[in-house]
Coordinates of C-alpha atoms in Angstrom, one line a residue:
X1 CA -167.3 -135.7 -79.8
X2 CA -163.6 -135.0 -78.0
X3 CA -161.1 -137.6 -79.3
X4 CA -157.9 -138.3 -77.3
X5 CA -154.5 -138.8 -77.9
X6 CA -150.9 -139.5 -76.6
X7 CA -149.4 -136.9 -79.3
X8 CA -150.0 -134.3 -80.8
X9 CA -152.9 -134.7 -84.2
X10 CA -151.4 -133.2 -87.5
X11 CA -154.7 -131.5 -88.3
X12 CA -156.0 -130.3 -92.2
X13 CA -159.0 -127.5 -92.8
X14 CA -160.7 -127.4 -95.6
X15 CA -163.5 -124.4 -96.1
X16 CA -165.5 -124.2 -99.3
X17 CA -168.5 -121.5 -100.2
X18 CA -170.3 -121.8 -103.2
X19 CA -171.3 -119.2 -105.7
X20 CA -174.8 -119.4 -104.4
X21 CA -174.0 -118.2 -101.2
X22 CA -172.0 -114.9 -103.0
X23 CA -170.8 -114.2 -99.3
X24 CA -166.2 -114.4 -98.8
X25 CA -166.7 -114.1 -95.4
X26 CA -168.3 -117.4 -94.8
X27 CA -164.8 -118.5 -95.5
X28 CA -163.2 -117.1 -92.3
X29 CA -166.5 -118.3 -90.9
X30 CA -165.6 -121.9 -91.5
X31 CA -162.0 -121.8 -90.6
X32 CA -163.2 -120.2 -87.1
X33 CA -165.3 -123.6 -86.3
X34 CA -162.8 -125.6 -87.7
X35 CA -159.8 -124.3 -85.7
X36 CA -161.8 -124.2 -82.4
X37 CA -163.1 -128.0 -83.2
X38 CA -159.3 -128.9 -83.5
X39 CA -158.3 -127.0 -80.1
X40 CA -160.9 -128.7 -78.3
X41 CA -159.5 -131.9 -79.1
X42 CA -155.8 -131.0 -78.4
X43 CA -155.1 -131.2 -82.6
X44 CA -152.6 -129.3 -84.2
X45 CA -153.4 -127.3 -87.5
X46 CA -150.8 -127.5 -89.8
X47 CA -152.2 -126.7 -93.1
X48 CA -155.4 -125.0 -94.5
X49 CA -157.2 -125.4 -97.9
X50 CA -159.7 -123.0 -99.2
X51 CA -162.0 -123.1 -102.4
X52 CA -164.0 -119.4 -102.7
X53 CA -166.8 -119.2 -104.7
X54 CA -166.7 -123.1 -105.9
X55 CA -169.5 -125.2 -106.5
X56 CA -169.6 -128.6 -105.1
X57 CA -170.8 -129.7 -107.9
X58 CA -167.5 -130.7 -109.3
X59 CA -164.5 -131.7 -107.6
X60 CA -161.6 -129.6 -109.9
X61 CA -160.8 -126.9 -107.3
X62 CA -158.0 -126.3 -106.7
X63 CA -158.0 -126.4 -102.8
X64 CA -160.0 -129.8 -103.0
X65 CA -157.0 -130.8 -105.1
X66 CA -154.3 -129.6 -102.9
X67 CA -155.9 -131.3 -100.0
X68 CA -155.5 -134.3 -101.2
X69 CA -152.1 -134.4 -102.5
X70 CA -151.1 -133.5 -99.5
X71 CA -152.7 -136.4 -97.7
X72 CA -150.6 -138.4 -100.2
X73 CA -148.2 -137.0 -99.0
X74 CA -148.7 -137.8 -95.3
X75 CA -148.7 -133.7 -94.7
X76 CA -151.5 -134.6 -91.5
X77 CA -153.4 -137.4 -89.9
X78 CA -156.8 -135.6 -90.0
X79 CA -158.7 -133.4 -92.0
X80 CA -160.9 -131.4 -90.6
X81 CA -164.6 -129.3 -92.1
X82 CA -167.7 -127.6 -91.2
X83 CA -169.8 -130.3 -92.8
X84 CA -169.6 -133.4 -95.3
X85 CA -171.2 -130.9 -98.1
X86 CA -168.1 -128.5 -98.2
X87 CA -166.1 -131.2 -99.3
X88 CA -168.4 -132.1 -102.4
X89 CA -171.7 -132.4 -103.0
X90 CA -171.4 -135.3 -105.7
X91 CA -171.8 -138.9 -104.8
X92 CA -169.0 -140.4 -106.4
X93 CA -166.7 -137.7 -105.6
X94 CA -167.3 -138.2 -101.7
X95 CA -166.9 -142.1 -102.1
X96 CA -163.3 -141.5 -103.5
X97 CA -162.4 -139.1 -101.2
X98 CA -163.7 -141.2 -98.0
X99 CA -161.7 -144.1 -99.7
X100 CA -158.3 -142.4 -100.4
X101 CA -158.7 -140.8 -97.1
X102 CA -159.0 -144.2 -95.5
X103 CA -156.3 -145.6 -97.4
X104 CA -153.7 -143.1 -95.9
X105 CA -155.0 -143.8 -92.4
X106 CA -156.8 -139.8 -92.3
X107 CA -159.9 -139.2 -90.5
X108 CA -162.5 -137.2 -91.6
X109 CA -164.2 -135.2 -89.1
X110 CA -167.0 -132.6 -89.5
X111 CA -168.4 -130.0 -86.9
X112 CA -171.6 -131.2 -88.1
X113 CA -171.6 -135.0 -88.5
X114 CA -168.8 -135.7 -86.4
X115 CA -166.3 -138.1 -87.7
X116 CA -167.6 -139.4 -90.8
X117 CA -168.0 -143.2 -91.9
X118 CA -169.4 -145.3 -95.1
X119 CA -173.0 -144.5 -93.1
X120 CA -172.4 -140.7 -93.6
X121 CA -170.7 -141.0 -97.0
X122 CA -174.1 -143.3 -98.4
X123 CA -176.7 -140.9 -96.7
X124 CA -174.5 -137.5 -96.5
X125 CA -173.6 -138.0 -100.3
X126 CA -177.6 -139.2 -101.6
X127 CA -178.8 -135.7 -99.8
X128 CA -176.3 -133.7 -101.3
X129 CA -176.9 -134.8 -104.8
X130 CA -180.8 -134.5 -104.1
X131 CA -180.0 -130.9 -102.9
X132 CA -178.2 -130.1 -105.9
X133 CA -181.2 -131.3 -108.0
X134 CA -183.6 -129.8 -106.1
X135 CA -181.6 -126.6 -106.2
X136 CA -181.3 -127.1 -110.0
X137 CA -185.0 -127.1 -110.5
X138 CA -186.1 -124.4 -108.0
X139 CA -183.1 -122.2 -110.4
X140 CA -184.8 -123.5 -113.6
X141 CA -188.3 -122.2 -112.1
X142 CA -187.1 -119.3 -111.0
X143 CA -185.4 -118.2 -114.4
X144 CA -188.7 -119.1 -116.4
X145 CA -190.1 -116.6 -114.3
X146 CA -188.2 -113.9 -115.3
X147 CA -188.4 -115.1 -119.1
X148 CA -191.7 -114.6 -119.0
X149 CA -191.8 -111.2 -117.6
X150 CA -189.7 -110.7 -120.6
X151 CA -186.3 -110.2 -118.4
X152 CA -183.1 -111.9 -118.4
X153 CA -182.2 -115.0 -117.8
X154 CA -178.6 -114.9 -117.9
X155 CA -176.6 -113.0 -120.5
X156 CA -177.4 -109.5 -122.1
X157 CA -176.1 -110.3 -125.4
X158 CA -174.6 -108.3 -128.1
X159 CA -176.9 -105.2 -129.1
X160 CA -178.1 -104.6 -125.4
X161 CA -177.2 -103.4 -122.0
X162 CA -178.3 -103.9 -118.8
X163 CA -180.7 -101.5 -117.0
X164 CA -180.5 -100.9 -113.6
X165 CA -183.0 -99.0 -112.0
X166 CA -183.3 -97.8 -108.2
X167 CA -186.2 -99.0 -106.2
X168 CA -187.8 -97.7 -103.4
X169 CA -186.1 -100.3 -100.3
X170 CA -182.7 -99.1 -102.0
X171 CA -181.9 -102.4 -104.1
X172 CA -181.9 -102.4 -108.0
X173 CA -183.7 -104.1 -110.4
X174 CA -182.2 -107.0 -111.9
X175 CA -182.6 -108.9 -115.6
X176 CA -183.6 -105.9 -117.5
X177 CA -181.6 -104.6 -120.8
X178 CA -182.3 -102.2 -123.3
X179 CA -181.0 -101.4 -126.6
X180 CA -176.9 -100.4 -127.0
X181 CA -177.6 -98.0 -129.9
X182 CA -173.9 -98.1 -131.1
X183 CA -173.8 -102.1 -130.8
X184 CA -177.2 -102.7 -132.5
X185 CA -175.8 -100.5 -135.5
X186 CA -173.4 -103.3 -136.2
X187 CA -176.3 -106.0 -135.9
X188 CA -178.1 -103.9 -138.5
X189 CA -175.5 -103.2 -140.6
X190 CA -174.3 -107.5 -140.4
X191 CA -178.0 -108.7 -141.0
X192 CA -178.3 -105.7 -144.3
X193 CA -174.7 -107.3 -145.6
X194 CA -175.6 -110.7 -145.6
X195 CA -178.8 -110.1 -147.4
X196 CA -177.2 -108.1 -150.3
X197 CA -174.9 -111.0 -151.1
X198 CA -172.3 -110.8 -148.6
X199 CA -171.0 -114.4 -146.6
X200 CA -170.6 -114.5 -143.1
X201 CA -166.7 -114.6 -143.7
X202 CA -166.7 -111.6 -145.5
X203 CA -168.5 -110.0 -142.9
X204 CA -165.8 -110.5 -140.3
X205 CA -163.1 -109.6 -142.1
X206 CA -164.5 -106.4 -143.2
X207 CA -165.7 -105.6 -138.9
X208 CA -162.0 -106.9 -138.3
X209 CA -160.4 -104.5 -140.4
X210 CA -162.5 -101.9 -139.2
X211 CA -161.3 -102.4 -135.7
X212 CA -165.1 -102.6 -134.5
X213 CA -165.1 -105.2 -130.6
X214 CA -166.5 -108.5 -131.4
X215 CA -169.1 -109.8 -129.0
X216 CA -167.4 -110.4 -125.3
X217 CA -167.2 -114.5 -124.3
X218 CA -164.9 -116.3 -122.3
X219 CA -163.6 -118.4 -125.4
X220 CA -163.3 -114.9 -127.3
X221 CA -160.1 -114.0 -128.7
X222 CA -161.4 -110.6 -129.7
X223 CA -161.9 -110.8 -133.3
X224 CA -164.9 -111.5 -135.1
X225 CA -165.3 -115.1 -136.9
X226 CA -167.8 -116.3 -139.6
X227 CA -169.0 -119.1 -136.7
X228 CA -169.9 -115.5 -134.5
X229 CA -172.3 -114.6 -137.2
X230 CA -173.5 -117.7 -139.2
X231 CA -173.9 -120.0 -135.8
X232 CA -176.0 -122.8 -135.9
X233 CA -179.4 -122.0 -137.1
X234 CA -180.8 -125.5 -135.1
X235 CA -179.6 -124.4 -131.6
X236 CA -180.1 -120.3 -132.1
X237 CA -177.4 -119.0 -132.0
X238 CA -174.6 -116.6 -134.0
X239 CA -176.0 -112.8 -134.7
X240 CA -178.1 -113.9 -137.7
X241 CA -180.0 -116.2 -135.5
X242 CA -180.8 -114.5 -132.9
X243 CA -184.5 -114.1 -132.4
X244 CA -184.6 -111.5 -129.8
X245 CA -183.4 -108.9 -132.8
X246 CA -187.1 -109.2 -134.1
X247 CA -188.3 -108.8 -130.7
X248 CA -188.9 -112.5 -130.1
X249 CA -187.4 -114.1 -126.4
X250 CA -186.7 -117.6 -127.2
X251 CA -185.3 -119.7 -123.3
X252 CA -184.7 -122.9 -122.7
X253 CA -183.7 -124.5 -126.2
X254 CA -180.7 -125.7 -125.1
X255 CA -179.7 -127.8 -121.6
X256 CA -176.8 -128.7 -120.2
X257 CA -175.3 -132.2 -118.4
X258 CA -171.8 -132.8 -117.2
X259 CA -169.7 -134.7 -118.4
X260 CA -168.5 -137.1 -115.9
X261 CA -165.3 -138.3 -117.5
X262 CA -164.2 -134.5 -118.5
X263 CA -166.1 -132.7 -115.3
X264 CA -167.3 -130.6 -118.7
X265 CA -171.0 -129.0 -119.4
X266 CA -172.1 -130.3 -123.0
X267 CA -175.2 -128.7 -124.6
X268 CA -178.0 -130.6 -125.7
X269 CA -181.0 -129.3 -127.7
X270 CA -184.5 -129.4 -126.0
X271 CA -187.7 -130.4 -127.9
X272 CA -189.5 -127.4 -129.6
X273 CA -192.0 -128.0 -126.9
X274 CA -190.1 -127.1 -124.2
X275 CA -189.4 -123.7 -125.6
X276 CA -190.1 -120.6 -123.9
X277 CA -190.9 -118.0 -126.1
X278 CA -192.1 -114.4 -125.0
X279 CA -192.9 -111.6 -127.4
X280 CA -190.3 -108.3 -126.5
X281 CA -191.0 -105.8 -129.1
X282 CA -189.3 -103.0 -127.5
X283 CA -186.6 -105.0 -127.7
X284 CA -186.4 -105.5 -131.5
X285 CA -183.1 -104.3 -134.0
X286 CA -183.7 -105.3 -136.8
X287 CA -187.4 -104.9 -138.9
X288 CA -189.4 -108.3 -139.7
X289 CA -188.8 -107.3 -143.3
X290 CA -185.0 -107.6 -143.0
X291 CA -185.3 -110.7 -140.9
X292 CA -187.2 -113.1 -142.9
X293 CA -184.9 -112.4 -146.0
X294 CA -182.2 -113.2 -144.3
X295 CA -183.8 -116.7 -143.1
X296 CA -185.2 -117.2 -147.1
X297 CA -180.9 -116.6 -147.7
X298 CA -179.9 -118.7 -144.8
X299 CA -182.6 -121.7 -146.7
X300 CA -181.3 -121.4 -149.9
X301 CA -178.0 -121.6 -149.2
X302 CA -178.5 -124.6 -146.9
X303 CA -180.4 -126.5 -149.7
X304 CA -177.6 -125.5 -152.4
X305 CA -175.2 -127.1 -150.3
X306 CA -176.9 -130.8 -149.3
X307 CA -177.5 -130.8 -153.5
X308 CA -174.7 -130.5 -154.0
X309 CA -173.1 -132.3 -151.6
X310 CA -175.9 -135.4 -152.8
X311 CA -174.1 -134.9 -156.3
X312 CA -170.8 -135.0 -155.2
X313 CA -170.1 -136.4 -151.8
X314 CA -166.4 -136.1 -152.3
X315 CA -166.5 -132.4 -152.5
X316 CA -165.7 -130.6 -149.6
X317 CA -167.7 -128.1 -147.5
X318 CA -169.1 -127.8 -144.1
X319 CA -170.9 -130.4 -142.0
X320 CA -168.9 -133.0 -142.4
X321 CA -168.9 -136.3 -140.4
X322 CA -165.7 -136.0 -137.5
X323 CA -163.9 -138.7 -139.2
X324 CA -160.7 -137.1 -140.6
X325 CA -161.0 -137.1 -144.3
X326 CA -157.5 -136.3 -145.4
X327 CA -153.9 -137.6 -143.9
X328 CA -153.5 -135.1 -142.1
X329 CA -157.0 -133.4 -141.7
X330 CA -156.9 -130.7 -138.3
X331 CA -153.2 -130.9 -138.1
X332 CA -152.0 -128.2 -139.9
X333 CA -151.3 -124.8 -138.5
X334 CA -150.2 -121.5 -139.9
X335 CA -146.7 -120.5 -138.9
X336 CA -147.3 -116.8 -138.5
X337 CA -151.1 -116.9 -136.3
X338 CA -151.1 -120.6 -135.1
X339 CA -154.2 -120.8 -136.7
X340 CA -155.4 -123.9 -138.1
X341 CA -155.1 -125.0 -141.5
X342 CA -157.8 -125.6 -144.0
X343 CA -159.3 -126.8 -147.5
X344 CA -159.9 -123.8 -149.4
X345 CA -160.7 -125.5 -152.7
X346 CA -160.8 -129.2 -153.3
X347 CA -156.9 -129.5 -154.1
X348 CA -155.2 -126.5 -151.5
X349 CA -154.8 -126.1 -147.9
X350 CA -154.6 -122.1 -146.8
X351 CA -154.7 -120.2 -143.3
X352 CA -158.0 -120.2 -141.8
X353 CA -157.6 -117.5 -140.0
X354 CA -156.3 -115.0 -143.0
X355 CA -159.5 -116.5 -144.9
X356 CA -162.1 -115.9 -142.2
X357 CA -161.2 -113.4 -140.1
X358 CA -158.6 -111.5 -141.8
X359 CA -156.5 -111.0 -139.0
X360 CA -154.1 -113.0 -140.6
X361 CA -151.5 -111.9 -143.3
X362 CA -150.2 -115.1 -144.7
X363 CA -152.4 -116.0 -147.7
X364 CA -150.6 -118.3 -149.2
X365 CA -151.6 -121.5 -150.0
X366 CA -150.1 -125.1 -150.6
X367 CA -151.7 -128.3 -152.1
X368 CA -152.2 -131.0 -149.5
X369 CA -150.6 -133.9 -152.0
X370 CA -147.1 -131.3 -152.0
X371 CA -147.7 -131.4 -147.6
X372 CA -148.6 -134.9 -147.5
X373 CA -145.5 -135.8 -150.1
X374 CA -143.1 -134.2 -148.4
X375 CA -143.6 -135.2 -144.8
X376 CA -143.7 -139.0 -146.6
X377 CA -140.6 -138.2 -148.2
X378 CA -139.1 -138.3 -145.1
X379 CA -140.0 -141.6 -144.2
X380 CA -139.0 -142.8 -147.5
X381 CA -135.2 -141.6 -147.3
X382 CA -134.6 -142.1 -143.4
X383 CA -136.2 -145.6 -143.5
X384 CA -134.6 -146.8 -146.6
X385 CA -131.2 -145.8 -146.3
X386 CA -128.7 -148.3 -147.1
X387 CA -127.2 -148.7 -144.1
X388 CA -130.2 -148.3 -141.9
X389 CA -131.7 -151.0 -143.8
X390 CA -128.8 -153.4 -143.9
X391 CA -128.1 -152.7 -139.9
X392 CA -131.8 -153.7 -139.7
X393 CA -131.5 -156.7 -141.3
X394 CA -128.8 -157.4 -139.3
X395 CA -130.4 -156.9 -135.9
X396 CA -133.6 -158.6 -136.9
X397 CA -131.7 -162.0 -138.0
X398 CA -129.3 -161.5 -134.9
X399 CA -132.6 -160.7 -132.3
X400 CA -134.4 -163.9 -133.8
X401 CA -131.4 -166.1 -133.7
X402 CA -130.9 -165.2 -130.2
X403 CA -134.8 -166.2 -129.3
X404 CA -134.2 -169.3 -131.3
X405 CA -131.5 -170.2 -129.3
X406 CA -133.1 -169.4 -125.6
X407 CA -136.1 -171.4 -127.2
X408 CA -133.9 -174.4 -127.8
X409 CA -132.0 -174.3 -124.3
X410 CA -135.3 -174.2 -122.8
X411 CA -136.5 -177.2 -124.8
X412 CA -133.3 -179.3 -124.8
X413 CA -133.6 -178.4 -120.5
X414 CA -137.2 -179.8 -120.7
X415 CA -136.3 -183.2 -122.5
X416 CA -133.3 -183.4 -119.8
X417 CA -135.7 -183.4 -116.7
X418 CA -138.1 -185.4 -118.9
X419 CA -135.2 -188.1 -119.5
X420 CA -134.4 -188.0 -115.7
X421 CA -138.3 -188.2 -114.6
X422 CA -139.0 -191.4 -116.7
X423 CA -135.6 -193.3 -115.7
X424 CA -136.6 -192.5 -111.8
X425 CA -140.7 -193.9 -112.5
X426 CA -138.9 -196.9 -114.4
X427 CA -137.0 -197.9 -111.7
X428 CA -139.6 -197.1 -108.8
X429 CA -141.6 -199.9 -110.7
X430 CA -138.8 -202.3 -111.4
X431 CA -138.2 -202.1 -107.3
X432 CA -142.1 -202.5 -107.1
X433 CA -141.9 -206.1 -109.1
X434 CA -139.2 -207.4 -107.4
X435 CA -140.7 -207.1 -104.2
X436 CA -139.4 -204.5 -102.7
X437 CA -142.9 -202.1 -102.1
X438 CA -143.0 -199.8 -99.1
X439 CA -145.7 -197.2 -98.7
X440 CA -143.3 -194.1 -99.3
X441 CA -143.3 -195.6 -102.9
X442 CA -146.8 -194.5 -104.0
X443 CA -146.0 -190.8 -102.4
X444 CA -142.5 -190.6 -104.7
X445 CA -144.7 -192.6 -107.4
X446 CA -147.2 -190.1 -107.6
X447 CA -144.7 -186.8 -107.2
X448 CA -142.7 -187.8 -110.2
X449 CA -146.4 -189.1 -112.9
X450 CA -147.0 -184.9 -111.6
X451 CA -143.8 -184.0 -112.4
X452 CA -144.0 -185.4 -115.7
X453 CA -146.9 -184.9 -117.0
X454 CA -146.0 -181.2 -116.3
X455 CA -142.9 -181.5 -118.2
X456 CA -145.1 -183.1 -121.2
X457 CA -147.7 -180.3 -121.3
X458 CA -144.7 -177.8 -121.2
X459 CA -143.1 -179.5 -124.4
X460 CA -146.3 -179.6 -126.1
X461 CA -146.4 -175.8 -125.9
X462 CA -143.1 -175.1 -126.4
X463 CA -142.6 -175.8 -130.3
X464 CA -139.2 -176.5 -132.2
X465 CA -138.1 -173.3 -133.4
X466 CA -137.2 -173.3 -136.7
X467 CA -134.5 -171.7 -138.1
X468 CA -134.0 -168.2 -139.3
X469 CA -134.9 -167.8 -143.2
X470 CA -134.9 -164.2 -144.4
X471 CA -136.0 -164.0 -147.9
X472 CA -133.1 -162.5 -150.2
X473 CA -135.2 -160.0 -151.9
X474 CA -136.2 -158.3 -148.2
X475 CA -134.9 -154.9 -148.8
X476 CA -136.5 -154.5 -152.1
X477 CA -139.6 -155.7 -150.8
X478 CA -139.5 -152.9 -148.4
X479 CA -137.9 -150.3 -150.5
X480 CA -141.1 -151.0 -152.5
X481 CA -143.7 -150.5 -149.5
X482 CA -142.1 -147.5 -148.2
X483 CA -142.4 -146.2 -151.3
X484 CA -146.0 -147.0 -152.2
X485 CA -146.7 -144.9 -148.7
X486 CA -148.4 -142.3 -150.6
X487 CA -150.6 -144.6 -152.6
X488 CA -151.3 -146.5 -149.7
X489 CA -152.3 -143.4 -147.8
X490 CA -154.9 -141.8 -150.1
X491 CA -156.7 -145.7 -151.4
X492 CA -160.0 -146.3 -150.6
X493 CA -159.4 -149.7 -149.3
X494 CA -156.2 -148.6 -147.0
X495 CA -156.5 -145.1 -146.5
X496 CA -158.6 -145.3 -143.2
X497 CA -156.8 -147.5 -141.6
X498 CA -153.4 -146.4 -142.6
X499 CA -154.2 -142.9 -142.0
X500 CA -155.4 -143.1 -138.5
X501 CA -152.1 -145.3 -137.6
X502 CA -149.6 -142.8 -138.7
X503 CA -152.2 -139.5 -137.5
X504 CA -151.3 -141.3 -134.3
X505 CA -147.5 -140.4 -134.3
X506 CA -148.0 -136.9 -135.6
X507 CA -149.0 -134.1 -132.9
X508 CA -149.3 -130.8 -135.6
X509 CA -147.9 -129.9 -138.7
X510 CA -146.8 -126.0 -139.0
X511 CA -146.3 -124.6 -142.0
X512 CA -144.0 -121.5 -142.8
X513 CA -143.5 -118.6 -144.9
X514 CA -140.3 -119.1 -147.0
X515 CA -138.2 -117.5 -149.5
X516 CA -138.5 -119.9 -152.4
X517 CA -141.1 -122.5 -150.4
X518 CA -143.2 -123.0 -147.4
X519 CA -141.6 -124.7 -144.8
X520 CA -142.7 -127.5 -142.2
X521 CA -142.0 -128.0 -139.2
X522 CA -143.2 -131.6 -137.8
X523 CA -144.6 -132.4 -134.4
X524 CA -144.9 -135.3 -132.7
X525 CA -144.0 -139.1 -132.5
X526 CA -143.1 -139.6 -135.7
X527 CA -140.2 -136.7 -135.6
X528 CA -138.4 -138.6 -132.7
X529 CA -139.0 -142.0 -135.4
X530 CA -136.8 -140.0 -137.9
X531 CA -134.9 -138.7 -135.2
X532 CA -133.2 -142.2 -134.5
X533 CA -133.1 -142.7 -137.8
X534 CA -130.8 -139.9 -138.8
X535 CA -126.6 -139.5 -137.6
X536 CA -125.5 -136.4 -136.0
X537 CA -124.4 -134.7 -138.7
X538 CA -127.6 -135.3 -140.8
X539 CA -129.5 -133.7 -137.7
X540 CA -128.5 -130.2 -138.3
X541 CA -128.5 -130.6 -141.7
X542 CA -131.0 -129.4 -145.4
X543 CA -132.4 -131.8 -147.4
X544 CA -133.4 -131.6 -150.7
X545 CA -136.6 -133.3 -150.8
X546 CA -137.4 -133.7 -154.8
X547 CA -138.6 -131.5 -157.1
X548 CA -135.5 -129.5 -157.5
X549 CA -136.3 -126.8 -154.9
X550 CA -134.4 -127.0 -151.3
X551 CA -137.5 -128.0 -148.9
X552 CA -136.5 -127.7 -145.5
X553 CA -138.6 -129.9 -143.4
X554 CA -138.0 -129.6 -139.2
X555 CA -138.9 -132.5 -137.3
X556 CA -139.9 -131.8 -133.8
X557 CA -139.9 -135.0 -131.9
X558 CA -142.1 -135.5 -129.0
X559 CA -142.0 -134.9 -125.2
X560 CA -139.7 -138.0 -124.0
X561 CA -137.9 -138.5 -126.9
X562 CA -133.8 -137.5 -127.5
X563 CA -133.5 -135.4 -129.4
X564 CA -135.7 -133.3 -129.0
X565 CA -135.6 -131.4 -132.7
X566 CA -133.9 -132.0 -135.8
X567 CA -134.0 -131.6 -139.5
X568 CA -134.2 -133.4 -142.8

């Protein structure tokens, strides 16, 4: 199809190849075809966008997003691709892209389908979605065949290495693995230490101290952690739960779904009957006796935790619900390594990285209630300054008075209009009774009656405002409420609601070592609120926050607030 235009049409070209093609030259092939299409139609190519080795099942691709942004800037008149599925294989994304381009007045043209319309979007999106589904099924079937042959279905795992053998036709084998003896020795060490009574946390600290590299992972920090070793026993994750170490290959334990909101893959546990289990004794690293000893200890530990929690539900421990238990749960960070703080006892917080990995040298702990009190004391001192409270009461009264005056003025205006309309109606009625009726009077009377009904409805909705009245002891009441913040935030009947409101104003709390006591940096909107309460001199001053010791607290406000940082 050839398009004619009286002036040069600006064209943008988009190209993408997915990772399953594994051919980088595909981009150049697509660009060449698209440029020829533009030349045949007399279009001027002004921009090109491309995504290499990117799946069409998600839209968070740099090139595709750049194309959409350029469209919003009005950078071109038509967008060209080899086929519609180059833009996306997701129905929702294709429909959204077509809607955006239509709104911007930009045509979508492909070499395969021609100019794209609603029919292409519907049918093309459906076919692309089916292609993705069928591809996933075929891939799953192929991976299952590899597993049943004892081969890897993806990922080698710690303790193993790839074993590629040349084939007669020149290619190499795929999916074969053999034991990596150096890593296998570490695996056996972990199993022996755990069976001997050491915790996963203690083992991780020792491995990090010895400088032993951890399993490679896209999210790995290069250090061992308790979760790397202990993992999740239900999902089979972690060194201690990998059945391949005893010569048993388990596959299809999990399945993955893409979250439509975030675009991230989320794992779900499959029922045991869907698992594929194959015996591969040549890949065994740990003997069965040691494996069973570790499993027995894990089971005993779980039973102990569950029994302890049943007896004391308030005791700190793992596998608790996700709702924050305390005011600052999951918000406290270490100022030395950036890791999170966790409850290491019933009352004290400590650096999780120092405790679980041993890579942070700051092992000092702090009372949870002390951290909360030091944050809340800033609220009490700033909010209850006499000059601020006095100004608040004055501003409150002034604002209420202003609102009352506006309401009174509005009501007075309605009442004046009501009197004027009523007089006009009475005048017409008087004229009619005196025999001066004319057809125009009826039309005038209907308009006046409608206006009177509207005014009376507005008066009914507008109650006469009451005088401003503030209790003379309001300052004392406010002082009492603010002083009881700590109690309210820890009381059973108010803790959850109060804590969630206040937590929404806190981004994080960072604890730093100090010569006398540990310093605290507060980040978030709460810092901004306190900043607004501080004068310029107090902004950069240190304050004593109870106990007779210098407790320096730096409050760092969230983005968009000024001043950006200040001290109490």
